Amino acid sequence: MPFALYILLGASLTALGCWASGAWLLHRLSIALYQEERPWIAFLCGSALMSTAVFALAAAQLLYKGTILALVLTAVALCWRSGAWRSPGERFDPLPTSWRIGALLLAAPFLLLTFTHAMAPEMSPDGSAYHLGLVARYYREHGFQRYTASIYGMLSQGLEMLFLSAYAFGRHSAAALVHWCFLVTLPMLMLGYARRAGAPLAGLAGALFTFLSPVVGIDGASAYNDVAVACVLFGVFYLVEIWTATRQRGLIVLIGLLAGFAFALKYTAFLAAPYALIRILWTLRRDRLPWLKPALAICALVLVMASPWLIKNTVWLGNPVAPFFNRWFPNPHVTVAFEAEYGRHMRNYDGLASHAGIPLEVTVRGQILCGLLGPLFLLSPLALLAARDRSEE
């Protein structure tokens, strides 16, 4: 069989497992959504479940093609037997034909370009060096082994667990294609949110701005995790907005799940949890409704999603959030001096005279910061004008 088919097989099985488990969860929680947004939210929520399940396989030293395939087939079976594969619910008002054709003409070349880039051999610096370097190590050893030689092996690796699932069948390019799935999901979620808010044209423009951005495209078509983090963070915001409008109790579960998964993807995404908690508590207190159970549910689910990585680091490294906060958690693996020097290095950019030059660098030049959003984002301050119009569902 041509290896390209193995690449597609690995990515497709992983994406299918994410969607099927997410669709099953939405069905179990009786979540009412529009038909057009349901599959994307299902994929996003299912990715959190799938990532945690692969972590469990790695912790149990059970990482094999057979066990990963069994995991995917179990998710598909649950989805099929429960009838969750159907897409119930109302539909959005259709977009004008001219908008759809225009968007397709703009997006199709970039869709093909990013897809073929993801299918190509993985050559991104971080993707080939540590994102997939760690994934290859875990798969060779059929699970986690104590490893202290790299600070990147200490970080939370929620997306790498999905990479593992795809890597088992299609190796590096299959993993990159998994990240590409998040690249496609993000603009679709943006469009869905805007259609809910009654601003479909603004949502379509924003989705295209994001999808056609050079740095977003190259990142999302590589074995990185940044686009996936952005997608999950937007998913938390999106679900909180739906909950605010509909007060569906099951959405609390999804919000807590994704907020915890955000931390599992990247430490700096931990802000999703306090955002969701504060927003929901403020809304409930404002409306004089019971708040304790929703708050406890969100906190519990965030801990469920984040604790595997905290426990792994505590057991092996003596620091739950290694390689940071070593002054609070002294250990022989990372020194306080190294952490301070690393922080200084990451806060400064060689060749950039001052932080005031960042807006022009990220929109037009792109050399010093190794990528650019595109010149259209120079117009983004105009979006502040939208603050005059508060969208309400």
mmCIF file of C-alpha atoms in Angstrom:
data_model
loop_
_atom_site.group_PDB
_atom_site.id
_atom_site.type_symbol
_atom_site.label_atom_id
_atom_site.label_comp_id
_atom_site.label_asym_id
_atom_site.label_seq_id
_atom_site.Cartn_x
_atom_site.Cartn_y
_atom_site.Cartn_z
ATOM 1 C CA MET A 1 0.000 0.000 0.000
ATOM 2 C CA PRO A 2 1.411 3.463 -0.865
ATOM 3 C CA PHE A 3 2.574 5.181 2.304
ATOM 4 C CA ALA A 4 0.323 8.170 1.549
ATOM 5 C CA LEU A 5 -2.624 5.900 2.308
ATOM 6 C CA TYR A 6 -1.145 5.027 5.698
ATOM 7 C CA ILE A 7 -0.809 8.746 6.408
ATOM 8 C CA LEU A 8 -4.449 9.304 5.549
ATOM 9 C CA LEU A 9 -5.458 6.229 7.537
ATOM 10 C CA GLY A 10 -3.709 7.387 10.708
ATOM 11 C CA ALA A 11 -5.127 10.911 10.565
ATOM 12 C CA SER A 12 -8.602 9.725 9.559
ATOM 13 C CA LEU A 13 -8.837 7.160 12.344
ATOM 14 C CA THR A 14 -7.811 9.747 14.915
ATOM 15 C CA ALA A 15 -10.234 12.368 13.597
ATOM 16 C CA LEU A 16 -12.996 9.759 13.445
ATOM 17 C CA GLY A 17 -12.338 8.711 17.022
ATOM 18 C CA CYS A 18 -12.487 12.332 18.165
ATOM 19 C CA TRP A 19 -15.706 13.054 16.302
ATOM 20 C CA ALA A 20 -17.436 9.811 17.308
ATOM 21 C CA SER A 21 -16.628 10.154 21.011
ATOM 22 C CA GLY A 22 -17.651 13.810 20.952
ATOM 23 C CA ALA A 23 -20.913 13.059 19.132
ATOM 24 C CA TRP A 24 -21.663 10.337 21.698
ATOM 25 C CA LEU A 25 -21.006 12.782 24.548
ATOM 26 C CA LEU A 26 -23.264 15.456 23.020
ATOM 27 C CA HIS A 27 -25.993 12.834 22.638
ATOM 28 C CA ARG A 28 -25.631 11.603 26.224
ATOM 29 C CA LEU A 29 -25.847 15.149 27.546
ATOM 30 C CA SER A 30 -28.816 15.979 25.256
ATOM 31 C CA ILE A 31 -27.094 19.091 23.955
ATOM 32 C CA ALA A 32 -29.208 21.053 21.464
ATOM 33 C CA LEU A 33 -27.134 22.622 18.708
ATOM 34 C CA TYR A 34 -27.613 23.781 15.156
ATOM 35 C CA GLN A 35 -26.829 21.093 12.597
ATOM 36 C CA GLU A 36 -24.038 23.101 10.994
ATOM 37 C CA GLU A 37 -22.116 23.567 14.251
ATOM 38 C CA ARG A 38 -22.685 20.147 15.804
ATOM 39 C CA PRO A 39 -19.933 18.124 14.038
ATOM 40 C CA TRP A 40 -17.259 20.723 14.776
ATOM 41 C CA ILE A 41 -18.138 20.982 18.457
ATOM 42 C CA ALA A 42 -18.319 17.187 18.599
ATOM 43 C CA PHE A 43 -14.812 16.898 17.144
ATOM 44 C CA LEU A 44 -13.456 19.442 19.606
ATOM 45 C CA CYS A 45 -15.008 17.842 22.698
ATOM 46 C CA GLY A 46 -14.160 14.353 21.490
ATOM 47 C CA SER A 47 -10.530 15.331 21.026
ATOM 48 C CA ALA A 48 -10.352 15.948 24.775
ATOM 49 C CA LEU A 49 -11.752 12.471 25.475
ATOM 50 C CA MET A 50 -9.530 10.799 22.904
ATOM 51 C CA SER A 51 -6.407 12.535 24.198
ATOM 52 C CA THR A 52 -7.104 11.417 27.758
ATOM 53 C CA ALA A 53 -7.776 7.847 26.639
ATOM 54 C CA VAL A 54 -4.455 7.689 24.754
ATOM 55 C CA PHE A 55 -2.711 9.083 27.860
ATOM 56 C CA ALA A 56 -4.183 6.166 29.806
ATOM 57 C CA LEU A 57 -2.827 3.705 27.241
ATOM 58 C CA ALA A 58 0.608 5.322 27.448
ATOM 59 C CA ALA A 59 0.582 5.262 31.247
ATOM 60 C CA ALA A 60 -0.343 1.569 31.170
ATOM 61 C CA GLN A 61 2.379 0.747 28.606
ATOM 62 C CA LEU A 62 -0.278 -0.357 26.115
ATOM 63 C CA LEU A 63 0.573 1.785 23.112
ATOM 64 C CA TYR A 64 0.165 -0.493 20.107
ATOM 65 C CA LYS A 65 -1.668 -0.236 16.803
ATOM 66 C CA GLY A 66 -4.189 -2.767 18.010
ATOM 67 C CA THR A 67 -5.066 -0.934 21.222
ATOM 68 C CA ILE A 68 -5.369 2.405 19.440
ATOM 69 C CA LEU A 69 -7.567 0.852 16.766
ATOM 70 C CA ALA A 70 -9.709 -0.740 19.482
ATOM 71 C CA LEU A 71 -10.075 2.673 21.117
ATOM 72 C CA VAL A 72 -11.296 4.262 17.890
ATOM 73 C CA LEU A 73 -13.665 1.384 17.104
ATOM 74 C CA THR A 74 -15.116 1.572 20.612
ATOM 75 C CA ALA A 75 -15.886 5.266 20.112
ATOM 76 C CA VAL A 76 -17.458 4.545 16.728
ATOM 77 C CA ALA A 77 -19.539 1.696 18.165
ATOM 78 C CA LEU A 78 -20.844 3.864 20.998
ATOM 79 C CA CYS A 79 -21.706 6.601 18.535
ATOM 80 C CA TRP A 80 -23.485 4.193 16.175
ATOM 81 C CA ARG A 81 -25.455 2.234 18.779
ATOM 82 C CA SER A 82 -26.665 5.379 20.531
ATOM 83 C CA GLY A 83 -27.725 7.031 17.277
ATOM 84 C CA ALA A 84 -25.402 9.952 18.027
ATOM 85 C CA TRP A 85 -24.081 9.894 14.449
ATOM 86 C CA ARG A 86 -27.236 11.657 13.333
ATOM 87 C CA SER A 87 -27.210 15.455 13.369
ATOM 88 C CA PRO A 88 -30.488 16.589 14.935
ATOM 89 C CA GLY A 89 -31.469 20.177 15.496
ATOM 90 C CA GLU A 90 -32.463 23.247 13.570
ATOM 91 C CA ARG A 91 -30.460 24.730 10.752
ATOM 92 C CA PHE A 92 -29.059 28.215 10.448
ATOM 93 C CA ASP A 93 -30.563 30.516 7.859
ATOM 94 C CA PRO A 94 -28.642 29.749 4.644
ATOM 95 C CA LEU A 95 -25.839 32.070 3.650
ATOM 96 C CA PRO A 96 -26.351 33.948 0.376
ATOM 97 C CA THR A 97 -25.045 31.992 -2.600
ATOM 98 C CA SER A 98 -22.642 34.772 -3.599
ATOM 99 C CA TRP A 99 -21.032 34.697 -0.141
ATOM 100 C CA ARG A 100 -20.598 30.939 -0.222
ATOM 101 C CA ILE A 101 -19.087 30.949 -3.700
ATOM 102 C CA GLY A 102 -16.757 33.842 -2.863
ATOM 103 C CA ALA A 103 -15.596 32.189 0.357
ATOM 104 C CA LEU A 104 -15.033 28.887 -1.418
ATOM 105 C CA LEU A 105 -12.974 30.518 -4.160
ATOM 106 C CA LEU A 106 -10.781 32.214 -1.556
ATOM 107 C CA ALA A 107 -10.435 29.292 0.822
ATOM 108 C CA ALA A 108 -10.100 26.346 -1.588
ATOM 109 C CA PRO A 109 -6.513 27.073 -2.752
ATOM 110 C CA PHE A 110 -5.341 27.507 0.854
ATOM 111 C CA LEU A 111 -7.221 24.370 1.907
ATOM 112 C CA LEU A 112 -5.357 22.375 -0.737
ATOM 113 C CA LEU A 113 -2.035 24.090 0.015
ATOM 114 C CA THR A 114 -2.170 23.437 3.758
ATOM 115 C CA PHE A 115 -3.403 19.879 3.267
ATOM 116 C CA THR A 116 -0.544 18.972 0.938
ATOM 117 C CA HIS A 117 1.938 20.716 3.259
ATOM 118 C CA ALA A 118 0.681 18.599 6.169
ATOM 119 C CA MET A 119 0.969 15.457 4.019
ATOM 120 C CA ALA A 120 4.584 16.262 3.124
ATOM 121 C CA PRO A 121 7.508 15.088 5.313
ATOM 122 C CA GLU A 122 7.505 16.980 8.612
ATOM 123 C CA MET A 123 10.374 19.493 8.602
ATOM 124 C CA SER A 124 9.181 22.132 11.083
ATOM 125 C CA PRO A 125 11.844 22.896 13.716
ATOM 126 C CA ASP A 126 9.806 22.196 16.856
ATOM 127 C CA GLY A 127 7.529 19.652 15.221
ATOM 128 C CA SER A 128 10.324 17.371 14.059
ATOM 129 C CA ALA A 129 12.592 18.075 17.035
ATOM 130 C CA TYR A 130 10.408 17.582 20.096
ATOM 131 C CA HIS A 131 6.660 17.415 19.402
ATOM 132 C CA LEU A 132 7.071 14.307 17.261
ATOM 133 C CA GLY A 133 10.421 13.366 18.753
ATOM 134 C CA LEU A 134 8.631 12.664 22.021
ATOM 135 C CA VAL A 135 5.748 10.961 20.217
ATOM 136 C CA ALA A 136 8.168 8.608 18.426
ATOM 137 C CA ARG A 137 9.871 7.836 21.727
ATOM 138 C CA TYR A 138 6.594 7.016 23.465
ATOM 139 C CA TYR A 139 5.489 4.762 20.626
ATOM 140 C CA ARG A 140 8.809 2.892 20.490
ATOM 141 C CA GLU A 141 8.603 2.276 24.226
ATOM 142 C CA HIS A 142 4.829 1.538 24.087
ATOM 143 C CA GLY A 143 4.184 4.200 26.685
ATOM 144 C CA PHE A 144 5.703 6.748 29.029
ATOM 145 C CA GLN A 145 9.170 6.210 30.459
ATOM 146 C CA ARG A 146 10.866 8.482 32.971
ATOM 147 C CA TYR A 147 12.705 11.086 30.887
ATOM 148 C CA THR A 148 14.445 14.146 32.313
ATOM 149 C CA ALA A 149 16.820 15.169 29.501
ATOM 150 C CA SER A 150 14.468 17.669 27.823
ATOM 151 C CA ILE A 151 12.361 20.416 29.328
ATOM 152 C CA TYR A 152 9.868 19.954 26.509
ATOM 153 C CA GLY A 153 9.168 16.431 27.706
ATOM 154 C CA MET A 154 8.024 17.983 30.978
ATOM 155 C CA LEU A 155 5.299 20.133 29.443
ATOM 156 C CA SER A 156 1.689 19.013 29.143
ATOM 157 C CA GLN A 157 1.250 17.183 25.845
ATOM 158 C CA GLY A 158 -2.464 16.791 25.248
ATOM 159 C CA LEU A 159 -2.227 17.226 21.479
ATOM 160 C CA GLU A 160 0.773 14.912 21.299
ATOM 161 C CA MET A 161 -1.519 12.152 22.564
ATOM 162 C CA LEU A 162 -3.630 12.640 19.437
ATOM 163 C CA PHE A 163 -0.431 12.735 17.403
ATOM 164 C CA LEU A 164 0.414 9.356 18.957
ATOM 165 C CA SER A 165 -2.822 7.858 17.709
ATOM 166 C CA ALA A 166 -2.122 8.967 14.145
ATOM 167 C CA TYR A 167 1.616 8.259 14.325
ATOM 168 C CA ALA A 168 0.985 4.582 15.014
ATOM 169 C CA PHE A 169 -0.362 4.170 11.483
ATOM 170 C CA GLY A 170 1.025 7.013 9.361
ATOM 171 C CA ARG A 171 4.014 8.343 11.292
ATOM 172 C CA HIS A 172 4.980 12.026 11.219
ATOM 173 C CA SER A 173 2.770 13.361 8.430
ATOM 174 C CA ALA A 174 -0.317 11.679 9.869
ATOM 175 C CA ALA A 175 0.302 13.572 13.103
ATOM 176 C CA ALA A 176 0.602 16.865 11.227
ATOM 177 C CA LEU A 177 -2.711 16.141 9.515
ATOM 178 C CA VAL A 178 -4.352 15.843 12.922
ATOM 179 C CA HIS A 179 -3.282 19.399 13.675
ATOM 180 C CA TRP A 180 -4.596 20.391 10.238
ATOM 181 C CA CYS A 181 -8.029 19.162 11.352
ATOM 182 C CA PHE A 182 -7.993 21.844 14.060
ATOM 183 C CA LEU A 183 -6.958 24.385 11.430
ATOM 184 C CA VAL A 184 -10.159 23.585 9.524
ATOM 185 C CA THR A 185 -12.306 23.408 12.668
ATOM 186 C CA LEU A 186 -11.351 26.848 14.006
ATOM 187 C CA PRO A 187 -12.820 28.984 11.170
ATOM 188 C CA MET A 188 -15.938 26.812 11.081
ATOM 189 C CA LEU A 189 -16.494 27.462 14.778
ATOM 190 C CA MET A 190 -15.942 31.181 14.224
ATOM 191 C CA LEU A 191 -18.558 31.178 11.490
ATOM 192 C CA GLY A 192 -20.985 29.224 13.654
ATOM 193 C CA TYR A 193 -20.633 31.672 16.521
ATOM 194 C CA ALA A 194 -21.215 34.644 14.221
ATOM 195 C CA ARG A 195 -24.306 33.044 12.722
ATOM 196 C CA ARG A 196 -25.685 32.522 16.224
ATOM 197 C CA ALA A 197 -24.970 36.170 16.988
ATOM 198 C CA GLY A 198 -26.777 37.314 13.854
ATOM 199 C CA ALA A 199 -23.630 38.561 12.097
ATOM 200 C CA PRO A 200 -22.850 35.899 9.472
ATOM 201 C CA LEU A 201 -20.952 38.240 7.130
ATOM 202 C CA ALA A 202 -18.652 39.405 9.924
ATOM 203 C CA GLY A 203 -18.122 35.789 10.941
ATOM 204 C CA LEU A 204 -17.314 34.730 7.405
ATOM 205 C CA ALA A 205 -14.796 37.559 7.080
ATOM 206 C CA GLY A 206 -13.207 36.701 10.421
ATOM 207 C CA ALA A 207 -13.033 33.024 9.554
ATOM 208 C CA LEU A 208 -11.351 33.802 6.240
ATOM 209 C CA PHE A 209 -8.965 36.290 7.876
ATOM 210 C CA THR A 210 -7.875 33.535 10.224
ATOM 211 C CA PHE A 211 -7.705 30.659 7.757
ATOM 212 C CA LEU A 212 -5.839 32.657 5.091
ATOM 213 C CA SER A 213 -3.295 34.078 7.549
ATOM 214 C CA PRO A 214 0.199 32.842 6.562
ATOM 215 C CA VAL A 215 1.416 32.020 10.069
ATOM 216 C CA VAL A 216 -1.836 30.264 10.969
ATOM 217 C CA GLY A 217 -1.629 28.159 7.822
ATOM 218 C CA ILE A 218 1.979 27.065 8.252
ATOM 219 C CA ASP A 219 1.485 26.359 11.967
ATOM 220 C CA GLY A 220 -1.764 24.456 11.474
ATOM 221 C CA ALA A 221 -0.217 22.319 8.729
ATOM 222 C CA SER A 222 2.754 21.376 10.929
ATOM 223 C CA ALA A 223 3.064 19.158 13.986
ATOM 224 C CA TYR A 224 2.774 22.121 16.350
ATOM 225 C CA ASN A 225 -0.011 22.751 18.846
ATOM 226 C CA ASP A 226 -0.729 26.488 18.631
ATOM 227 C CA VAL A 227 -3.709 26.355 16.264
ATOM 228 C CA ALA A 228 -5.222 23.531 18.310
ATOM 229 C CA VAL A 229 -4.840 25.660 21.457
ATOM 230 C CA ALA A 230 -6.521 28.611 19.737
ATOM 231 C CA CYS A 231 -9.308 26.317 18.563
ATOM 232 C CA VAL A 232 -9.953 24.918 22.046
ATOM 233 C CA LEU A 233 -9.829 28.373 23.647
ATOM 234 C CA PHE A 234 -12.358 29.653 21.134
ATOM 235 C CA GLY A 235 -14.411 26.541 21.792
ATOM 236 C CA VAL A 236 -14.561 27.392 25.507
ATOM 237 C CA PHE A 237 -15.694 30.922 24.674
ATOM 238 C CA TYR A 238 -18.240 29.611 22.164
ATOM 239 C CA LEU A 239 -19.771 27.099 24.597
ATOM 240 C CA VAL A 240 -19.950 29.697 27.368
ATOM 241 C CA GLU A 241 -21.851 31.971 24.980
ATOM 242 C CA ILE A 242 -24.277 29.178 24.068
ATOM 243 C CA TRP A 243 -24.767 28.377 27.760
ATOM 244 C CA THR A 244 -25.427 32.049 28.536
ATOM 245 C CA ALA A 245 -28.165 32.079 25.907
ATOM 246 C CA THR A 246 -29.727 28.645 26.467
ATOM 247 C CA ARG A 247 -28.711 27.562 30.013
ATOM 248 C CA GLN A 248 -28.415 23.930 28.968
ATOM 249 C CA ARG A 249 -27.048 22.090 31.985
ATOM 250 C CA GLY A 250 -25.013 19.662 29.919
ATOM 251 C CA LEU A 251 -22.953 22.522 28.520
ATOM 252 C CA ILE A 252 -21.318 22.921 31.932
ATOM 253 C CA VAL A 253 -19.749 19.498 31.406
ATOM 254 C CA LEU A 254 -18.419 20.444 27.976
ATOM 255 C CA ILE A 255 -17.077 23.779 29.215
ATOM 256 C CA GLY A 256 -15.209 22.166 32.102
ATOM 257 C CA LEU A 257 -13.902 19.432 29.817
ATOM 258 C CA LEU A 258 -12.507 21.867 27.237
ATOM 259 C CA ALA A 259 -11.164 24.304 29.826
ATOM 260 C CA GLY A 260 -9.160 21.474 31.391
ATOM 261 C CA PHE A 261 -8.082 20.221 27.980
ATOM 262 C CA ALA A 262 -6.723 23.682 27.200
ATOM 263 C CA PHE A 263 -4.251 23.274 30.064
ATOM 264 C CA ALA A 264 -3.457 19.759 28.852
ATOM 265 C CA LEU A 265 -2.527 21.242 25.484
ATOM 266 C CA LYS A 266 -0.338 24.059 26.793
ATOM 267 C CA TYR A 267 0.347 25.495 30.244
ATOM 268 C CA THR A 268 -0.322 29.063 29.159
ATOM 269 C CA ALA A 269 -3.873 28.113 28.122
ATOM 270 C CA PHE A 270 -4.804 27.581 31.794
ATOM 271 C CA LEU A 271 -6.616 30.936 31.641
ATOM 272 C CA ALA A 272 -9.524 29.162 29.944
ATOM 273 C CA ALA A 273 -10.536 27.701 33.306
ATOM 274 C CA PRO A 274 -10.747 30.935 35.340
ATOM 275 C CA TYR A 275 -12.405 32.685 32.392
ATOM 276 C CA ALA A 276 -15.159 30.082 32.140
ATOM 277 C CA LEU A 277 -15.613 29.877 35.904
ATOM 278 C CA ILE A 278 -15.775 33.635 36.471
ATOM 279 C CA ARG A 279 -18.080 34.229 33.517
ATOM 280 C CA ILE A 280 -20.540 31.525 34.579
ATOM 281 C CA LEU A 281 -20.470 32.470 38.266
ATOM 282 C CA TRP A 282 -21.010 36.142 37.459
ATOM 283 C CA THR A 283 -23.976 35.298 35.235
ATOM 284 C CA LEU A 284 -25.581 33.000 37.811
ATOM 285 C CA ARG A 285 -25.067 35.429 40.684
ATOM 286 C CA ARG A 286 -26.440 38.276 38.556
ATOM 287 C CA ASP A 287 -29.571 36.258 37.833
ATOM 288 C CA ARG A 288 -29.775 35.024 41.456
ATOM 289 C CA LEU A 289 -29.562 31.388 40.474
ATOM 290 C CA PRO A 290 -27.780 28.529 42.282
ATOM 291 C CA TRP A 291 -24.073 28.654 41.480
ATOM 292 C CA LEU A 292 -22.292 26.146 43.727
ATOM 293 C CA LYS A 293 -22.962 22.948 41.736
ATOM 294 C CA PRO A 294 -21.964 24.437 38.354
ATOM 295 C CA ALA A 295 -18.787 25.855 39.893
ATOM 296 C CA LEU A 296 -17.847 22.555 41.504
ATOM 297 C CA ALA A 297 -18.601 20.670 38.285
ATOM 298 C CA ILE A 298 -16.317 22.922 36.227
ATOM 299 C CA CYS A 299 -13.504 22.722 38.792
ATOM 300 C CA ALA A 300 -13.790 18.941 38.990
ATOM 301 C CA LEU A 301 -13.700 18.491 35.224
ATOM 302 C CA VAL A 302 -10.754 20.860 34.835
ATOM 303 C CA LEU A 303 -8.869 18.809 37.416
ATOM 304 C CA VAL A 304 -9.776 15.549 35.690
ATOM 305 C CA MET A 305 -8.306 16.813 32.414
ATOM 306 C CA ALA A 306 -5.258 18.558 33.900
ATOM 307 C CA SER A 307 -4.304 16.185 36.724
ATOM 308 C CA PRO A 308 -2.778 13.392 34.587
ATOM 309 C CA TRP A 309 0.005 15.755 33.519
ATOM 310 C CA LEU A 310 0.416 17.223 36.992
ATOM 311 C CA ILE A 311 0.629 13.760 38.557
ATOM 312 C CA LYS A 312 3.085 12.501 35.925
ATOM 313 C CA ASN A 313 5.432 15.415 36.604
ATOM 314 C CA THR A 314 5.065 15.126 40.372
ATOM 315 C CA VAL A 315 5.929 11.424 40.400
ATOM 316 C CA TRP A 316 8.853 11.616 37.978
ATOM 317 C CA LEU A 317 10.225 15.116 38.485
ATOM 318 C CA GLY A 318 9.080 16.318 41.893
ATOM 319 C CA ASN A 319 7.461 19.375 40.303
ATOM 320 C CA PRO A 320 3.861 19.225 38.992
ATOM 321 C CA VAL A 321 4.384 22.159 36.605
ATOM 322 C CA ALA A 322 7.944 21.386 35.504
ATOM 323 C CA PRO A 323 10.004 22.979 34.057
ATOM 324 C CA PHE A 324 8.641 26.105 35.794
ATOM 325 C CA PHE A 325 8.177 27.261 39.416
ATOM 326 C CA ASN A 326 11.299 25.425 40.514
ATOM 327 C CA ARG A 327 11.741 27.832 43.414
ATOM 328 C CA TRP A 328 8.436 26.521 44.788
ATOM 329 C CA PHE A 329 9.190 22.894 43.891
ATOM 330 C CA PRO A 330 12.962 22.373 44.239
ATOM 331 C CA ASN A 331 14.198 19.397 42.229
ATOM 332 C CA PRO A 332 17.480 18.137 40.737
ATOM 333 C CA HIS A 333 16.288 18.355 37.115
ATOM 334 C CA VAL A 334 15.789 22.085 36.433
ATOM 335 C CA THR A 335 17.587 24.829 38.318
ATOM 336 C CA VAL A 336 16.093 28.157 39.317
ATOM 337 C CA ALA A 337 18.904 29.935 37.428
ATOM 338 C CA PHE A 338 18.094 28.086 34.191
ATOM 339 C CA GLU A 339 14.409 28.893 34.536
ATOM 340 C CA ALA A 340 15.194 32.604 35.005
ATOM 341 C CA GLU A 341 17.535 32.668 32.004
ATOM 342 C CA TYR A 342 15.003 30.811 29.856
ATOM 343 C CA GLY A 343 12.333 33.332 30.812
ATOM 344 C CA ARG A 344 14.577 36.272 29.878
ATOM 345 C CA HIS A 345 15.398 34.655 26.548
ATOM 346 C CA MET A 346 11.753 34.065 25.661
ATOM 347 C CA ARG A 347 10.775 37.650 26.544
ATOM 348 C CA ASN A 348 13.250 39.207 24.128
ATOM 349 C CA TYR A 349 13.653 38.943 20.360
ATOM 350 C CA ASP A 350 17.014 39.367 18.675
ATOM 351 C CA GLY A 351 16.812 42.124 16.068
ATOM 352 C CA LEU A 352 13.714 43.798 17.518
ATOM 353 C CA ALA A 353 14.555 47.274 18.818
ATOM 354 C CA SER A 354 11.496 47.475 21.086
ATOM 355 C CA HIS A 355 8.142 45.815 21.631
ATOM 356 C CA ALA A 356 6.559 48.750 19.814
ATOM 357 C CA GLY A 357 7.777 47.212 16.578
ATOM 358 C CA ILE A 358 5.820 43.993 17.087
ATOM 359 C CA PRO A 359 2.561 45.079 15.331
ATOM 360 C CA LEU A 360 4.360 45.917 12.092
ATOM 361 C CA GLU A 361 6.586 42.868 12.381
ATOM 362 C CA VAL A 362 3.697 40.415 12.779
ATOM 363 C CA THR A 363 1.557 41.964 10.050
ATOM 364 C CA VAL A 364 3.981 42.988 7.294
ATOM 365 C CA ARG A 365 7.585 41.911 7.799
ATOM 366 C CA GLY A 366 7.552 38.601 9.633
ATOM 367 C CA GLN A 367 11.283 37.869 9.554
ATOM 368 C CA ILE A 368 12.345 38.497 13.145
ATOM 369 C CA LEU A 369 9.321 36.748 14.663
ATOM 370 C CA CYS A 370 9.477 33.901 12.123
ATOM 371 C CA GLY A 371 6.047 34.433 10.618
ATOM 372 C CA LEU A 372 3.360 36.995 9.929
ATOM 373 C CA LEU A 373 -0.387 37.273 10.241
ATOM 374 C CA GLY A 374 -0.729 39.358 7.075
ATOM 375 C CA PRO A 375 -1.275 43.058 6.326
ATOM 376 C CA LEU A 376 -5.068 42.783 6.580
ATOM 377 C CA PHE A 377 -4.656 42.513 10.352
ATOM 378 C CA LEU A 378 -3.487 46.141 10.397
ATOM 379 C CA LEU A 379 -7.217 46.871 10.131
ATOM 380 C CA SER A 380 -8.041 44.842 13.246
ATOM 381 C CA PRO A 381 -8.341 47.929 15.532
ATOM 382 C CA LEU A 382 -11.470 48.766 13.526
ATOM 383 C CA ALA A 383 -13.055 45.754 15.205
ATOM 384 C CA LEU A 384 -13.298 47.889 18.360
ATOM 385 C CA LEU A 385 -16.155 49.693 16.636
ATOM 386 C CA ALA A 386 -18.174 46.506 17.071
ATOM 387 C CA ALA A 387 -18.117 47.069 20.836
ATOM 388 C CA ARG A 388 -21.031 49.417 20.313
ATOM 389 C CA ASP A 389 -23.191 46.442 19.296
ATOM 390 C CA ARG A 390 -23.613 43.862 22.039
ATOM 391 C CA SER A 391 -24.720 40.586 20.498
ATOM 392 C CA GLU A 392 -27.432 38.778 22.389
ATOM 393 C CA GLU A 393 -28.880 35.405 21.494
#
